XYZ file of C-alpha atoms in Angstrom:
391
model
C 99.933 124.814 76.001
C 103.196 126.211 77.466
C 101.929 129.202 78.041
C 99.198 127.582 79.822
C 101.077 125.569 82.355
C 103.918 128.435 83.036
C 103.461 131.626 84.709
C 106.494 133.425 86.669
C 108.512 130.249 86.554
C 105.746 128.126 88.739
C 103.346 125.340 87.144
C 99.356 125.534 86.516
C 96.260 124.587 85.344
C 96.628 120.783 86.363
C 94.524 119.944 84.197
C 96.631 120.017 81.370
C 98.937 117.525 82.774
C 100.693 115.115 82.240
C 103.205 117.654 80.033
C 105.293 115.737 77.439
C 108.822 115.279 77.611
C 109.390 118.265 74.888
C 106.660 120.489 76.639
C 108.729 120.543 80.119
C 111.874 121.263 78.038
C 110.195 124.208 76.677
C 109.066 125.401 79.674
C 112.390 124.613 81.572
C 113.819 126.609 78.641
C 111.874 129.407 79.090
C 112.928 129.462 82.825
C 116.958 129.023 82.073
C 116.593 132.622 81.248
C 115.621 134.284 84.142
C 117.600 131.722 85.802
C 121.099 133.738 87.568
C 122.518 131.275 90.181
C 123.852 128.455 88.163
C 126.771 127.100 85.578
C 126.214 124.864 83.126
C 128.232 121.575 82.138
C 128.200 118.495 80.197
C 126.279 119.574 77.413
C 124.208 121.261 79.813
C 123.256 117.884 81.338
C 125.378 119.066 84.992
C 123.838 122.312 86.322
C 125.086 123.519 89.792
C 126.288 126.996 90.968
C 129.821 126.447 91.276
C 132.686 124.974 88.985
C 132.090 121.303 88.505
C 135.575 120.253 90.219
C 134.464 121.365 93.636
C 131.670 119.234 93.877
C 131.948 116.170 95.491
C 134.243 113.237 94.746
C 131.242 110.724 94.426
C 129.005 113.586 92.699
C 131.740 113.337 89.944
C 132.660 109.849 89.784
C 128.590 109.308 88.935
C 129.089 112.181 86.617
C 131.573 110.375 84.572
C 129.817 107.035 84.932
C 132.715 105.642 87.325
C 130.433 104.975 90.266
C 128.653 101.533 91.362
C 125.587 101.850 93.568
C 125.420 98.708 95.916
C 122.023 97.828 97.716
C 122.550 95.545 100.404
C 118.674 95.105 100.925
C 115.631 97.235 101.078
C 113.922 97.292 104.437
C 113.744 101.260 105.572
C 112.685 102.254 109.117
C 110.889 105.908 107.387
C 107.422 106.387 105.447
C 108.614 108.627 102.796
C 105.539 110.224 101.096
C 107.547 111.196 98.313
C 109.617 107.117 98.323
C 109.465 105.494 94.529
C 109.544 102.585 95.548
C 106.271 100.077 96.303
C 106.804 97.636 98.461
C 110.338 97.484 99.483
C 109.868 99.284 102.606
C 109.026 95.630 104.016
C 110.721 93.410 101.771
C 112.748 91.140 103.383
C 115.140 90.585 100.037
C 118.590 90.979 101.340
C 122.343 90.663 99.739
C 123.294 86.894 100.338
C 126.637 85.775 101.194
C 127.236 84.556 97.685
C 125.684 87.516 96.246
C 127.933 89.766 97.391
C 131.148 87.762 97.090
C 129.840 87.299 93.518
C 129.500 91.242 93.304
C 133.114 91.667 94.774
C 134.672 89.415 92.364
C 132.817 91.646 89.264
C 134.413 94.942 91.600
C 138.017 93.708 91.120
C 137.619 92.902 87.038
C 136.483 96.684 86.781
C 138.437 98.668 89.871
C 140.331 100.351 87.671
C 137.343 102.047 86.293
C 135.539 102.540 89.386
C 136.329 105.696 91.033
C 133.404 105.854 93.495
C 130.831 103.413 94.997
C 127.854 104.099 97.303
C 125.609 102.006 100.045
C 121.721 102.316 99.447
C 118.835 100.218 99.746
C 116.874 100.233 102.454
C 118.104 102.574 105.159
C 121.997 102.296 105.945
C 121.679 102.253 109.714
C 118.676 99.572 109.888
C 118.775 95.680 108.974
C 121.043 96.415 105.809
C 124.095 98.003 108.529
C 125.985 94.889 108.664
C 126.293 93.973 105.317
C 127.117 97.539 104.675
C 130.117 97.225 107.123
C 131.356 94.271 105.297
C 131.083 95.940 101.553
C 132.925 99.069 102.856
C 135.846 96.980 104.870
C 136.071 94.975 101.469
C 136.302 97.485 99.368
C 138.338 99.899 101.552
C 140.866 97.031 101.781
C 141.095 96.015 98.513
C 140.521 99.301 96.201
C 141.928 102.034 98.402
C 141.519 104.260 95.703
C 137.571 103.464 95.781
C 135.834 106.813 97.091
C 132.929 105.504 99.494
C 129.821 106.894 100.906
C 126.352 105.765 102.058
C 122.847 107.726 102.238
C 120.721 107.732 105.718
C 117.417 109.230 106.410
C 119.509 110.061 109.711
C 116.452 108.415 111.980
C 118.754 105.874 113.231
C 122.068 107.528 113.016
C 124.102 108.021 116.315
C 128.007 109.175 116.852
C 128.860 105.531 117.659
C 127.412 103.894 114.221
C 128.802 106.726 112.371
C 131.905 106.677 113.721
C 132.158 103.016 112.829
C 131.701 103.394 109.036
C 134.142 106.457 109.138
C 136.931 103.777 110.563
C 135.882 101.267 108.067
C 136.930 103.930 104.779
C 134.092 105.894 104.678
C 134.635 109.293 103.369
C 131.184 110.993 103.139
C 127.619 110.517 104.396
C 124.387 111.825 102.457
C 121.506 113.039 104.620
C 118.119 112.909 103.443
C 116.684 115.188 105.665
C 113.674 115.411 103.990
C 112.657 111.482 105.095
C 112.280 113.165 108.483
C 110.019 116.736 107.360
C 113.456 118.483 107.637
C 113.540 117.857 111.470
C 115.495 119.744 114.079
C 116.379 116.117 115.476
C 118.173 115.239 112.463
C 119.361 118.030 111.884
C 121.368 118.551 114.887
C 123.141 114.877 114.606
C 124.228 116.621 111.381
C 125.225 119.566 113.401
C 126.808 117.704 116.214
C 128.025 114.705 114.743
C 127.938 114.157 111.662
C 130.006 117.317 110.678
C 132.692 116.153 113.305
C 132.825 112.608 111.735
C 133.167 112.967 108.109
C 135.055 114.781 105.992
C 132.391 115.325 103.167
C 128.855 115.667 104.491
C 126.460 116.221 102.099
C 122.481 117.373 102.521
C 120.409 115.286 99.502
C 116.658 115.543 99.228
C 114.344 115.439 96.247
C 113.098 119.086 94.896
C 109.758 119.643 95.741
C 107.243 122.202 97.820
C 108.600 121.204 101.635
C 112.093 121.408 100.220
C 111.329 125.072 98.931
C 109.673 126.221 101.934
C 112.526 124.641 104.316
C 115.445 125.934 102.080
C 113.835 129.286 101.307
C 111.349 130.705 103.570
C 112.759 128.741 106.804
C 116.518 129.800 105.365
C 117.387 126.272 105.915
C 120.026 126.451 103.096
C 122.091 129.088 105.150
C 121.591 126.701 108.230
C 123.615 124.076 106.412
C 125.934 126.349 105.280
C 126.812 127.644 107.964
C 127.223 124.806 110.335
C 129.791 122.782 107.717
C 127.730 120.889 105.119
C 129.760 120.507 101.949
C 127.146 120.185 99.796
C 123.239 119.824 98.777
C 121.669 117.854 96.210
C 118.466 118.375 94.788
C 116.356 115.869 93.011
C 113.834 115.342 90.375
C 110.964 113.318 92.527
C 110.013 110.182 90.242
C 106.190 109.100 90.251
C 106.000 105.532 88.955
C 102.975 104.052 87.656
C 100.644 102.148 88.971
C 101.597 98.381 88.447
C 98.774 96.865 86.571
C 97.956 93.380 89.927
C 99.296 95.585 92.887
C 96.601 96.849 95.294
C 99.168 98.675 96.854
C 100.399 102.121 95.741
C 104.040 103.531 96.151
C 103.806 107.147 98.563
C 104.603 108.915 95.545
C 101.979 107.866 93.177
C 99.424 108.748 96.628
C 100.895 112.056 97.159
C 101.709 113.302 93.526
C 99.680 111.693 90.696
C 96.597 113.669 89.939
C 97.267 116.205 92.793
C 100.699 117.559 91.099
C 102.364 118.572 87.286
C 103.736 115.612 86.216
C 105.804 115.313 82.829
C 106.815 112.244 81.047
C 110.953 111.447 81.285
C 112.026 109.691 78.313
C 115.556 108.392 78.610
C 118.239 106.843 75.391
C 117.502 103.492 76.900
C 113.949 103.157 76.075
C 112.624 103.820 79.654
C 109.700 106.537 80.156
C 108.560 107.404 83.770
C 106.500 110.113 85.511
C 108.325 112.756 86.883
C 107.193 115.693 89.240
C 107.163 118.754 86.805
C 107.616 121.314 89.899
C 110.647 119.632 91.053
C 113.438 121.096 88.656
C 112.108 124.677 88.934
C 111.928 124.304 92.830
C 115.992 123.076 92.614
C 116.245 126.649 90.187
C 114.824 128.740 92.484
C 116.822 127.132 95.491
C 119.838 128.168 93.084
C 118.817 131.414 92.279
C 118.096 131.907 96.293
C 122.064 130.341 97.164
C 123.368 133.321 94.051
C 121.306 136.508 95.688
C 121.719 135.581 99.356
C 125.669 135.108 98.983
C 125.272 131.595 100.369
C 128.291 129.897 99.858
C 127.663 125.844 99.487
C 127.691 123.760 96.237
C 124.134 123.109 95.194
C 123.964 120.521 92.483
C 120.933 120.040 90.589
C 120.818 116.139 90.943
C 118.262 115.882 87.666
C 116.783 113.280 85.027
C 118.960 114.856 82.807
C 122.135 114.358 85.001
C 121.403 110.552 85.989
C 120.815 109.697 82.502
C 124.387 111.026 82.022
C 125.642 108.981 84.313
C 124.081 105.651 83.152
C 125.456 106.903 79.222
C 128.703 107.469 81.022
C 128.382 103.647 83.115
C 127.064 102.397 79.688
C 130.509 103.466 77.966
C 132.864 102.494 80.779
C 131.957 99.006 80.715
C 130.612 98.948 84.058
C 126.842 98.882 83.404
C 126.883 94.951 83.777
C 128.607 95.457 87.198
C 125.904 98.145 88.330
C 123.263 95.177 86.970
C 124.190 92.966 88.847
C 124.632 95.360 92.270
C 120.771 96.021 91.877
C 119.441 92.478 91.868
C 120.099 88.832 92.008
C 122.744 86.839 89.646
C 119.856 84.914 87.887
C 118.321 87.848 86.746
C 122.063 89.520 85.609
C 123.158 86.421 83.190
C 119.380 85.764 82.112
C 119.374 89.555 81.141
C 122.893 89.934 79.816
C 122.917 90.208 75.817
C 125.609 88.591 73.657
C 127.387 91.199 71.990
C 130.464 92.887 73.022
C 130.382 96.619 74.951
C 132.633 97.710 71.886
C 129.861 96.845 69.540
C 126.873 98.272 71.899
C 129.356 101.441 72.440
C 129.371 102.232 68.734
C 125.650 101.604 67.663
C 125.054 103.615 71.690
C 126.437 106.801 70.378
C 124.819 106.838 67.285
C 121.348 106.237 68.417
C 122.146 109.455 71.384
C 123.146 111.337 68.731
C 119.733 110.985 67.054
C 117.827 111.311 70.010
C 119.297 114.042 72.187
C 122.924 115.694 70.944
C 124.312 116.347 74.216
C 123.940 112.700 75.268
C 125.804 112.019 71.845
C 128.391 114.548 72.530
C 129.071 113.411 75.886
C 129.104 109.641 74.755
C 131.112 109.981 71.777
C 134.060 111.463 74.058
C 133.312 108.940 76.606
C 134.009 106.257 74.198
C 137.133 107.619 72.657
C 140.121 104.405 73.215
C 138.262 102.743 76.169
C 139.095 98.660 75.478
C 135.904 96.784 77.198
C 135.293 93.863 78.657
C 132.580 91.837 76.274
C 129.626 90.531 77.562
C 130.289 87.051 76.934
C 133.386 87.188 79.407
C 131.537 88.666 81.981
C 129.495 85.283 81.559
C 132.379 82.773 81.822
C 133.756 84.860 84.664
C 130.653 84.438 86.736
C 130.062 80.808 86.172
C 133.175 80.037 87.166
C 133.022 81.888 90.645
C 129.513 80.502 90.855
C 130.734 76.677 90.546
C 134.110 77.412 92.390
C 132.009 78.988 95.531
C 129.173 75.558 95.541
């Protein structure tokens, strides 16, 4: 079957797909050898081509599950063909007022183990920009120690909206450059603003044939390079399933299932999704390209593997509820919230990881070490107390 589906690093006979979760490790395996570009980390759950430390500050706050990822709402001004999601593109669910002094009052019981926190939805500089304003001059304010950045497709992005998060404590700005077919427009304001604006500017698109072919053939990794971008993230592209009552389909599913390799992700949590097979093997050969071309930026291979170390990491920290919450509305956070302690979920967490994948038990059990957490149950009484002190 491998043998099938692999030939010089590059996926075939689709037929044969959807691969298994252990069939793509085998074949992903099989490719680590050849592969010459690239350090390993983490239990080999952090691959990049350059020592971990100089990646970014947010890339390793999320690495060590210290990083909250705040969506404000959901309405985007792009038609991704590659977007996840299904219908958020128009939905009108936004951040209330209540919400999101709610979420800040859950910030300040964890700051001191939140090192980093992101703005994404939804496109930063459409509807969601003035609520992202108001969580950045928050948090800026009251956790200076917060690192803070936001992710744009760059389609609405000028020097003057910019220049207004950067004086509200922003300290780096994530392009997805592919949201626009890796235009020269965009790519310019990165050039010619962007670069001049923020001290981190980082280039973050998911891995797959139009990434290749920009980064590669077009040299469009050297472009970034060389005109100042810190860094470029690469991404496994997710393919959900088609929800069983939805007529609609999310771009993904339209562009990738049945037309691309897909494997099957399984995560510690219990969580399986569809994942575009080609994708990490694109993000090796863009690292492999960087190591023979003498390119000098960080490329950090922005995997399955690497986000599922960041929610073991979150998991640990205590700061899973928080993240919970961030993503959706406070009925669905306390209906959803279990009663047992994070101590007790911590233990019986890195024993299951252990069983299922050793690296994720490796990593968790020195996560854990003398972290004292916050139980579940006064996460509870702390909401319902800033719910009825706030009606």
């Amino acid at each position: 079957m491998v043998e099938s589906v692999l030939k010089h690093g590059e996926l075939k006979d689709r037929e044969d797909i959807p691969l298994t979760h252990d069939q793509f490790r085998e074949i992903m395996r099989r490719r680590a050898v050849a592969l010459t570009g690239a350090r390993s980390f983490d239990q080999g759950l952090t691959i990049c081509n350059c020592p971990k430390e100089q990646l970014s500050p947010g890339c390793l706050a999320c690495k060590s599950g210290a990083w909250i990822c705040v969506f404000p709402g959901f309405t985007c001004n792009a038609s991704c063909r590659f977007c996840p999601r299904l219908t958020e593109q128009n939905f009108e669910r936004r951040m209330s007022e209540k919400q999101m002094n709610l979420l800040f009052a859950l910030i300040s019981r964890r700051a001191h183990r939140i090192r980093g926190l992101s703005i994404s939805g939804g496109e930063l500089f459409h509807d969601n920009f003035q609520a992202a304003k108001k969580i950045l001059r928050h948090v800026k304010m009251n956790h200076p120690h917060i690192y803070l950045w936001g992710y744009t497709n760059g389609i609405a992005a000028t020097g003057d909206n910019m220049q207004e998060l950067r004086d509200l404590g922003m300290d780096e700005i994530r392009f997805n450059i592919a949201a626009t077919d890796f235009h020269t427009d965009t790519i310019r304001k990165i050039r010619e603003q962007a670069i001049r604006i923020f001290p981190w500017v980082t280039v973050e698109v998911p891995a797959y044939d139009q990434t290749r072919d920009y980064m590669i053939r077009r040299s469009g990794l050297k472009e970034l390079s060389d005109m100042g971008v810190k860094q470029v993230n690469l991404a496994e592209v997710r393919v959900p399933r088609p929800s069983p009552g939805h007529k609609d389909l999310a771009p993904a599913i339209k562009t990738f299932l049945g037309q691309s390799p897909l494997y099957e992700y399984r995560n510690p949590f219990g969580n399986s999704f569809l994942t575009l097979a080609e994708s990490r093997l694109i993000t090796w050969d863009i690292l492999d390209h960087a190591h023979e071309h003498g390119i000098d930026i960080p490329v950090n291979d922005c995997s399955q593997d690497a986000k599922t170390l960041q929610m073991v990491q979150c998991y640990i920290k205590g700061l899973f509820m928080v993240q919970k919450y961030a993503n959706g509305p406070i009925e669905d956070f306390i209906a959803g919230r279990r009663q047992l302690s994070f101590r007790r979920i911590v233990l019986r967490a890195v024993a299951e990881l252990s069983a299922i994948d050793p690296r994720l038990g490796a990593v968790a059990a020195l996560s854990a070490g003398d972290i004292s957490l916050l139980p579940f149950t006064r996460i509870g009484r702390i909401i319902r107390r800033i719910k009825k002190s706030s009606c």
